[in-house]
Amino acid sequence: AQKITQTQPGMFVQEKEAVTLDCTYDTSDPSYGLFWYKQPSSGEMIFLIYQGSYDQQNATEGRYSLNFQKARKSANLVISASQLGDSAMYFCAMREGPSGSARQLTFGSGTQLTVLP
Amino acid sequence: AAGVIQSPRHLIKEKRETATLKCYPIPRHDTVYWYQQGPGQDPQFLISFYEKMQSDKGSIPDRFSAQQFSDYHSELNMSSLELGDSALYFCASSSLTSRLETQYFGPGTRLLVL
């Protein structure tokens, strides 16, 4: 079974509008971390936001917020006030196990976001 | 702020040749990870090192080997290269003492095998 599922291969959003990128995950480990990364066409992988499995509050980082619904095993990324520079591939990733365990990240297949002027 | 450094950024090799990719982690980071991203695919974990010891192993071919040195830099050695090894190779580093243990990625080495 897929550990990370991103069901939206491509998304379009109008500049200045908000957009939600979906991510569901599958793990039996009670301790895990969820990450979102942005990969522009230039190829680098840029860390955006983190949510720990025991975090009570949804994570926020500037225009990025993570809608964490633990019971549904979803960790959707919300980008507010989209900008042209937000056009990129977005990956959801999970680390199973507690912090300090040096575990690998497992990535979803990504969502290609295009911001329209 | 200092980032992860990878060299070379681009590499072209022939089939059956060898390649060595280098990674210099963020200062004071103790863990290094290697990922392979094929065209149009998500990154796949290869191997990781914590304090110079192999920590975790993923889908790394036997033709590949890696190590972390005393200065924490890491090298990925790839032998008997195949066409299918053409990919973007990322190194990431993290600090296991930080709460988030976020993996910060380098710019990647783009390997093309002809």
PDB file of C-alpha atoms in Angstrom:
ATOM      1  CA  ALA A   1       0.000   0.000   0.000  1.00  0.00           C
ATOM      2  CA  GLN A   2       1.129   3.533  -0.728  1.00  0.00           C
ATOM      3  CA  LYS A   3       2.362   5.283   2.395  1.00  0.00           C
ATOM      4  CA  ILE A   4       1.792   8.761   0.976  1.00  0.00           C
ATOM      5  CA  THR A   5      -0.954   9.504  -1.533  1.00  0.00           C
ATOM      6  CA  GLN A   6      -1.312  12.727  -3.460  1.00  0.00           C
ATOM      7  CA  THR A   7      -4.362  12.406  -5.671  1.00  0.00           C
ATOM      8  CA  GLN A   8      -3.974  15.654  -7.606  1.00  0.00           C
ATOM      9  CA  PRO A   9      -1.336  15.293 -10.344  1.00  0.00           C
ATOM     10  CA  GLY A  10      -1.951  18.891 -11.405  1.00  0.00           C
ATOM     11  CA  MET A  11      -3.686  21.924  -9.980  1.00  0.00           C
ATOM     12  CA  PHE A  12      -4.371  25.423 -11.291  1.00  0.00           C
ATOM     13  CA  VAL A  13      -5.017  28.477  -9.153  1.00  0.00           C
ATOM     14  CA  GLN A  14      -5.529  32.123  -9.921  1.00  0.00           C
ATOM     15  CA  GLU A  15      -2.934  34.521  -8.579  1.00  0.00           C
ATOM     16  CA  LYS A  16      -3.836  35.871  -5.087  1.00  0.00           C
ATOM     17  CA  GLU A  17      -6.277  33.049  -4.412  1.00  0.00           C
ATOM     18  CA  ALA A  18      -5.807  30.240  -1.891  1.00  0.00           C
ATOM     19  CA  VAL A  19      -5.234  26.651  -2.900  1.00  0.00           C
ATOM     20  CA  THR A  20      -5.284  23.334  -1.034  1.00  0.00           C
ATOM     21  CA  LEU A  21      -3.038  20.447  -2.009  1.00  0.00           C
ATOM     22  CA  ASP A  22      -4.190  17.088  -0.709  1.00  0.00           C
ATOM     23  CA  CYS A  23      -2.092  14.478   1.059  1.00  0.00           C
ATOM     24  CA  THR A  24      -3.160  11.311   2.840  1.00  0.00           C
ATOM     25  CA  TYR A  25      -0.817   8.957   4.605  1.00  0.00           C
ATOM     26  CA  ASP A  26      -0.763   5.449   5.943  1.00  0.00           C
ATOM     27  CA  THR A  27       1.225   4.315   8.948  1.00  0.00           C
ATOM     28  CA  SER A  28       0.732   2.184  12.029  1.00  0.00           C
ATOM     29  CA  ASP A  29       3.518   3.975  13.882  1.00  0.00           C
ATOM     30  CA  PRO A  30       2.083   6.316  16.538  1.00  0.00           C
ATOM     31  CA  SER A  31       5.035   8.663  16.145  1.00  0.00           C
ATOM     32  CA  TYR A  32       5.690  10.242  12.771  1.00  0.00           C
ATOM     33  CA  GLY A  33       6.399  13.519  11.045  1.00  0.00           C
ATOM     34  CA  LEU A  34       4.823  14.973   7.946  1.00  0.00           C
ATOM     35  CA  PHE A  35       6.641  17.368   5.645  1.00  0.00           C
ATOM     36  CA  TRP A  36       5.880  19.395   2.564  1.00  0.00           C
ATOM     37  CA  TYR A  37       8.566  20.261   0.044  1.00  0.00           C
ATOM     38  CA  LYS A  38       8.474  22.491  -3.022  1.00  0.00           C
ATOM     39  CA  GLN A  39      10.424  21.588  -6.143  1.00  0.00           C
ATOM     40  CA  PRO A  40      10.595  24.338  -8.793  1.00  0.00           C
ATOM     41  CA  SER A  41      11.530  23.533 -12.350  1.00  0.00           C
ATOM     42  CA  SER A  42      15.161  24.255 -11.471  1.00  0.00           C
ATOM     43  CA  GLY A  43      15.132  21.055  -9.433  1.00  0.00           C
ATOM     44  CA  GLU A  44      16.027  21.980  -5.884  1.00  0.00           C
ATOM     45  CA  MET A  45      13.927  20.598  -3.032  1.00  0.00           C
ATOM     46  CA  ILE A  46      12.790  23.326  -0.642  1.00  0.00           C
ATOM     47  CA  PHE A  47      11.389  22.545   2.815  1.00  0.00           C
ATOM     48  CA  LEU A  48       8.109  24.338   3.507  1.00  0.00           C
ATOM     49  CA  ILE A  49       6.407  23.067   6.636  1.00  0.00           C
ATOM     50  CA  TYR A  50       6.383  20.279   9.224  1.00  0.00           C
ATOM     51  CA  GLN A  51       3.669  18.641  11.337  1.00  0.00           C
ATOM     52  CA  GLY A  52       4.435  16.152  14.085  1.00  0.00           C
ATOM     53  CA  SER A  53       1.969  13.409  14.938  1.00  0.00           C
ATOM     54  CA  TYR A  54       1.670  14.657  18.515  1.00  0.00           C
ATOM     55  CA  ASP A  55       1.378  18.327  17.642  1.00  0.00           C
ATOM     56  CA  GLN A  56      -1.944  19.695  18.859  1.00  0.00           C
ATOM     57  CA  GLN A  57      -1.973  22.742  16.641  1.00  0.00           C
ATOM     58  CA  ASN A  58      -1.885  22.880  12.850  1.00  0.00           C
ATOM     59  CA  ALA A  59       1.490  24.092  11.623  1.00  0.00           C
ATOM     60  CA  THR A  60       1.803  27.471   9.920  1.00  0.00           C
ATOM     61  CA  GLU A  61       4.738  29.110   8.161  1.00  0.00           C
ATOM     62  CA  GLY A  62       3.956  32.428   6.554  1.00  0.00           C
ATOM     63  CA  ARG A  63       1.560  31.801   3.657  1.00  0.00           C
ATOM     64  CA  TYR A  64       1.722  28.052   4.202  1.00  0.00           C
ATOM     65  CA  SER A  65      -0.452  26.165   6.636  1.00  0.00           C
ATOM     66  CA  LEU A  66      -1.022  22.489   7.159  1.00  0.00           C
ATOM     67  CA  ASN A  67      -4.545  21.193   7.702  1.00  0.00           C
ATOM     68  CA  PHE A  68      -3.782  18.148   9.852  1.00  0.00           C
ATOM     69  CA  GLN A  69      -6.662  15.726  10.416  1.00  0.00           C
ATOM     70  CA  LYS A  70      -5.160  12.836  12.305  1.00  0.00           C
ATOM     71  CA  ALA A  71      -8.241  10.616  12.374  1.00  0.00           C
ATOM     72  CA  ARG A  72      -8.559  10.903   8.613  1.00  0.00           C
ATOM     73  CA  LYS A  73      -4.786  10.569   8.151  1.00  0.00           C
ATOM     74  CA  SER A  74      -4.642  13.647   6.015  1.00  0.00           C
ATOM     75  CA  ALA A  75      -2.150  16.510   5.968  1.00  0.00           C
ATOM     76  CA  ASN A  76      -3.259  18.986   3.347  1.00  0.00           C
ATOM     77  CA  LEU A  77      -1.124  21.986   2.458  1.00  0.00           C
ATOM     78  CA  VAL A  78      -2.905  25.314   2.158  1.00  0.00           C
ATOM     79  CA  ILE A  79      -1.182  28.133   0.308  1.00  0.00           C
ATOM     80  CA  SER A  80      -2.836  31.494   0.806  1.00  0.00           C
ATOM     81  CA  ALA A  81      -2.570  34.436  -1.582  1.00  0.00           C
ATOM     82  CA  SER A  82      -0.890  32.459  -4.359  1.00  0.00           C
ATOM     83  CA  GLN A  83       1.979  34.080  -6.213  1.00  0.00           C
ATOM     84  CA  LEU A  84       3.390  33.311  -9.658  1.00  0.00           C
ATOM     85  CA  GLY A  85       6.548  32.058  -7.955  1.00  0.00           C
ATOM     86  CA  ASP A  86       4.507  29.355  -6.231  1.00  0.00           C
ATOM     87  CA  SER A  87       4.267  27.454  -9.517  1.00  0.00           C
ATOM     88  CA  ALA A  88       6.184  24.245  -8.819  1.00  0.00           C
ATOM     89  CA  MET A  89       5.872  20.573  -7.934  1.00  0.00           C
ATOM     90  CA  TYR A  90       4.822  20.013  -4.327  1.00  0.00           C
ATOM     91  CA  PHE A  91       5.695  16.824  -2.476  1.00  0.00           C
ATOM     92  CA  CYS A  92       4.204  15.514   0.728  1.00  0.00           C
ATOM     93  CA  ALA A  93       6.573  13.283   2.714  1.00  0.00           C
ATOM     94  CA  MET A  94       6.500  11.254   5.908  1.00  0.00           C
ATOM     95  CA  ARG A  95       9.092  10.145   8.405  1.00  0.00           C
ATOM     96  CA  GLU A  96       7.899   7.164  10.447  1.00  0.00           C
ATOM     97  CA  GLY A  97       9.247   6.892  13.954  1.00  0.00           C
ATOM     98  CA  PRO A  98      10.080   9.528  16.533  1.00  0.00           C
ATOM     99  CA  SER A  99      12.471  12.412  16.082  1.00  0.00           C
ATOM    100  CA  GLY A 100      16.074  11.412  16.636  1.00  0.00           C
ATOM    101  CA  SER A 101      15.711   8.195  14.713  1.00  0.00           C
ATOM    102  CA  ALA A 102      17.414   9.252  11.444  1.00  0.00           C
ATOM    103  CA  ARG A 103      14.655   7.637   9.442  1.00  0.00           C
ATOM    104  CA  GLN A 104      14.166   8.094   5.733  1.00  0.00           C
ATOM    105  CA  LEU A 105      11.479  10.225   4.160  1.00  0.00           C
ATOM    106  CA  THR A 106       8.849   8.550   2.007  1.00  0.00           C
ATOM    107  CA  PHE A 107       7.432  10.851  -0.647  1.00  0.00           C
ATOM    108  CA  GLY A 108       4.152  11.038  -2.470  1.00  0.00           C
ATOM    109  CA  SER A 109       3.975  11.332  -6.236  1.00  0.00           C
ATOM    110  CA  GLY A 110       3.642  15.100  -6.090  1.00  0.00           C
ATOM    111  CA  THR A 111       1.212  17.755  -7.285  1.00  0.00           C
ATOM    112  CA  GLN A 112       2.208  20.158 -10.051  1.00  0.00           C
ATOM    113  CA  LEU A 113       0.785  23.563  -9.128  1.00  0.00           C
ATOM    114  CA  THR A 114       0.414  26.258 -11.756  1.00  0.00           C
ATOM    115  CA  VAL A 115      -0.464  29.793 -10.687  1.00  0.00           C
ATOM    116  CA  LEU A 116      -2.255  31.756 -13.395  1.00  0.00           C
ATOM    117  CA  PRO A 117      -1.841  35.540 -13.732  1.00  0.00           C
TER     118      PRO A 117
ATOM    119  CA  ALA B   1      22.460  30.580   6.158  1.00  0.00           C
ATOM    120  CA  ALA B   2      24.722  27.800   4.961  1.00  0.00           C
ATOM    121  CA  GLY B   3      23.062  25.100   2.895  1.00  0.00           C
ATOM    122  CA  VAL B   4      23.929  21.593   1.802  1.00  0.00           C
ATOM    123  CA  ILE B   5      26.599  21.593  -0.896  1.00  0.00           C
ATOM    124  CA  GLN B   6      26.743  18.955  -3.585  1.00  0.00           C
ATOM    125  CA  SER B   7      29.342  18.452  -6.260  1.00  0.00           C
ATOM    126  CA  PRO B   8      29.437  18.137  -9.114  1.00  0.00           C
ATOM    127  CA  ARG B   9      26.141  19.720 -10.111  1.00  0.00           C
ATOM    128  CA  HIS B  10      26.109  17.953 -13.461  1.00  0.00           C
ATOM    129  CA  LEU B  11      27.841  14.781 -14.572  1.00  0.00           C
ATOM    130  CA  ILE B  12      27.870  12.904 -17.842  1.00  0.00           C
ATOM    131  CA  LYS B  13      29.198   9.355 -17.896  1.00  0.00           C
ATOM    132  CA  GLU B  14      29.272   6.423 -20.280  1.00  0.00           C
ATOM    133  CA  LYS B  15      27.752   3.033 -19.483  1.00  0.00           C
ATOM    134  CA  ARG B  16      29.941   0.864 -17.259  1.00  0.00           C
ATOM    135  CA  GLU B  17      31.900   3.862 -15.973  1.00  0.00           C
ATOM    136  CA  THR B  18      32.112   4.923 -12.354  1.00  0.00           C
ATOM    137  CA  ALA B  19      30.978   8.151 -10.686  1.00  0.00           C
ATOM    138  CA  THR B  20      31.541   9.751  -7.298  1.00  0.00           C
ATOM    139  CA  LEU B  21      29.109  12.279  -5.910  1.00  0.00           C
ATOM    140  CA  LYS B  22      30.053  14.450  -2.951  1.00  0.00           C
ATOM    141  CA  CYS B  23      27.936  16.031  -0.260  1.00  0.00           C
ATOM    142  CA  TYR B  24      28.850  18.604   2.376  1.00  0.00           C
ATOM    143  CA  PRO B  25      26.114  18.876   5.024  1.00  0.00           C
ATOM    144  CA  ILE B  26      24.979  21.990   6.817  1.00  0.00           C
ATOM    145  CA  PRO B  27      27.472  22.785   9.614  1.00  0.00           C
ATOM    146  CA  ARG B  28      26.672  20.954  12.864  1.00  0.00           C
ATOM    147  CA  HIS B  29      24.329  18.547  11.129  1.00  0.00           C
ATOM    148  CA  ASP B  30      25.178  14.986  12.078  1.00  0.00           C
ATOM    149  CA  THR B  31      23.079  12.985   9.625  1.00  0.00           C
ATOM    150  CA  VAL B  32      23.300  12.673   5.860  1.00  0.00           C
ATOM    151  CA  TYR B  33      20.772  11.078   3.516  1.00  0.00           C
ATOM    152  CA  TRP B  34      21.004  10.194  -0.177  1.00  0.00           C
ATOM    153  CA  TYR B  35      17.984  10.131  -2.492  1.00  0.00           C
ATOM    154  CA  GLN B  36      17.580   9.320  -6.175  1.00  0.00           C
ATOM    155  CA  GLN B  37      14.908  11.055  -8.259  1.00  0.00           C
ATOM    156  CA  GLY B  38      14.252   9.669 -11.722  1.00  0.00           C
ATOM    157  CA  PRO B  39      12.596  11.825 -14.385  1.00  0.00           C
ATOM    158  CA  GLY B  40       9.013  12.628 -13.417  1.00  0.00           C
ATOM    159  CA  GLN B  41       9.266  10.581 -10.223  1.00  0.00           C
ATOM    160  CA  ASP B  42       9.368  11.249  -6.520  1.00  0.00           C
ATOM    161  CA  PRO B  43      12.670  10.950  -4.631  1.00  0.00           C
ATOM    162  CA  GLN B  44      13.587   7.461  -3.511  1.00  0.00           C
ATOM    163  CA  PHE B  45      15.701   6.939  -0.420  1.00  0.00           C
ATOM    164  CA  LEU B  46      19.037   5.226  -0.937  1.00  0.00           C
ATOM    165  CA  ILE B  47      21.042   5.318   2.284  1.00  0.00           C
ATOM    166  CA  SER B  48      21.747   7.433   5.366  1.00  0.00           C
ATOM    167  CA  PHE B  49      24.558   7.966   7.845  1.00  0.00           C
ATOM    168  CA  TYR B  50      24.538   9.194  11.412  1.00  0.00           C
ATOM    169  CA  GLU B  51      27.825  10.119  13.035  1.00  0.00           C
ATOM    170  CA  LYS B  52      29.726   8.332  10.262  1.00  0.00           C
ATOM    171  CA  MET B  53      27.864   5.051  10.732  1.00  0.00           C
ATOM    172  CA  GLN B  54      25.324   3.702   8.266  1.00  0.00           C
ATOM    173  CA  SER B  55      21.924   4.381   9.770  1.00  0.00           C
ATOM    174  CA  ASP B  56      19.284   3.252   7.303  1.00  0.00           C
ATOM    175  CA  LYS B  57      19.333   1.576   3.928  1.00  0.00           C
ATOM    176  CA  GLY B  58      16.786   1.797   1.161  1.00  0.00           C
ATOM    177  CA  SER B  59      16.702   0.721  -2.451  1.00  0.00           C
ATOM    178  CA  ILE B  60      20.389   1.231  -3.100  1.00  0.00           C
ATOM    179  CA  PRO B  61      21.831  -1.073  -5.775  1.00  0.00           C
ATOM    180  CA  ASP B  62      24.798  -3.250  -4.839  1.00  0.00           C
ATOM    181  CA  ARG B  63      26.798  -1.328  -7.458  1.00  0.00           C
ATOM    182  CA  PHE B  64      26.523   1.750  -5.265  1.00  0.00           C
ATOM    183  CA  SER B  65      28.332   2.385  -2.013  1.00  0.00           C
ATOM    184  CA  ALA B  66      28.544   5.363   0.277  1.00  0.00           C
ATOM    185  CA  GLN B  67      30.295   6.565   3.351  1.00  0.00           C
ATOM    186  CA  GLN B  68      30.464   9.511   5.697  1.00  0.00           C
ATOM    187  CA  PHE B  69      33.859  10.876   6.649  1.00  0.00           C
ATOM    188  CA  SER B  70      35.238  12.343   9.856  1.00  0.00           C
ATOM    189  CA  ASP B  71      34.393  15.884   8.696  1.00  0.00           C
ATOM    190  CA  TYR B  72      30.798  14.674   8.091  1.00  0.00           C
ATOM    191  CA  HIS B  73      30.930  15.037   4.351  1.00  0.00           C
ATOM    192  CA  SER B  74      29.620  12.054   2.434  1.00  0.00           C
ATOM    193  CA  GLU B  75      30.390  10.435  -0.894  1.00  0.00           C
ATOM    194  CA  LEU B  76      28.195   8.208  -3.044  1.00  0.00           C
ATOM    195  CA  ASN B  77      30.214   5.904  -5.277  1.00  0.00           C
ATOM    196  CA  MET B  78      28.481   4.423  -8.276  1.00  0.00           C
ATOM    197  CA  SER B  79      30.106   1.728 -10.393  1.00  0.00           C
ATOM    198  CA  SER B  80      29.162  -0.109 -13.599  1.00  0.00           C
ATOM    199  CA  LEU B  81      26.783   2.691 -14.470  1.00  0.00           C
ATOM    200  CA  GLU B  82      23.639   1.810 -16.388  1.00  0.00           C
ATOM    201  CA  LEU B  83      21.346   3.969 -18.491  1.00  0.00           C
ATOM    202  CA  GLY B  84      18.715   3.669 -15.762  1.00  0.00           C
ATOM    203  CA  ASP B  85      21.006   5.375 -13.268  1.00  0.00           C
ATOM    204  CA  SER B  86      20.380   8.675 -15.041  1.00  0.00           C
ATOM    205  CA  ALA B  87      18.638  10.729 -12.390  1.00  0.00           C
ATOM    206  CA  LEU B  88      18.867  13.655  -9.999  1.00  0.00           C
ATOM    207  CA  TYR B  89      20.753  12.627  -6.872  1.00  0.00           C
ATOM    208  CA  PHE B  90      20.016  14.556  -3.731  1.00  0.00           C
ATOM    209  CA  CYS B  91      21.918  14.699  -0.529  1.00  0.00           C
ATOM    210  CA  ALA B  92      20.055  15.952   2.531  1.00  0.00           C
ATOM    211  CA  SER B  93      21.265  16.660   6.036  1.00  0.00           C
ATOM    212  CA  SER B  94      19.615  16.994   9.406  1.00  0.00           C
ATOM    213  CA  SER B  95      20.390  17.358  13.077  1.00  0.00           C
ATOM    214  CA  LEU B  96      18.970  14.571  15.195  1.00  0.00           C
ATOM    215  CA  THR B  97      18.963  16.825  18.235  1.00  0.00           C
ATOM    216  CA  SER B  98      16.539  19.286  16.683  1.00  0.00           C
ATOM    217  CA  ARG B  99      12.847  18.767  17.444  1.00  0.00           C
ATOM    218  CA  LEU B 100      11.740  18.733  13.841  1.00  0.00           C
ATOM    219  CA  GLU B 101      14.680  16.742  12.481  1.00  0.00           C
ATOM    220  CA  THR B 102      13.954  18.402   9.160  1.00  0.00           C
ATOM    221  CA  GLN B 103      15.954  17.113   6.224  1.00  0.00           C
ATOM    222  CA  TYR B 104      17.386  19.992   4.223  1.00  0.00           C
ATOM    223  CA  PHE B 105      18.209  19.094   0.658  1.00  0.00           C
ATOM    224  CA  GLY B 106      21.141  20.138  -1.447  1.00  0.00           C
ATOM    225  CA  PRO B 107      20.709  21.368  -5.033  1.00  0.00           C
ATOM    226  CA  GLY B 108      21.273  17.871  -6.394  1.00  0.00           C
ATOM    227  CA  THR B 109      23.673  16.284  -8.866  1.00  0.00           C
ATOM    228  CA  ARG B 110      22.156  15.629 -12.262  1.00  0.00           C
ATOM    229  CA  LEU B 111      23.713  12.439 -13.642  1.00  0.00           C
ATOM    230  CA  LEU B 112      23.320  11.473 -17.262  1.00  0.00           C
ATOM    231  CA  VAL B 113      24.537   8.054 -18.363  1.00  0.00           C
ATOM    232  CA  LEU B 114      25.018   7.644 -22.116  1.00  0.00           C
TER     233      LEU B 114
END
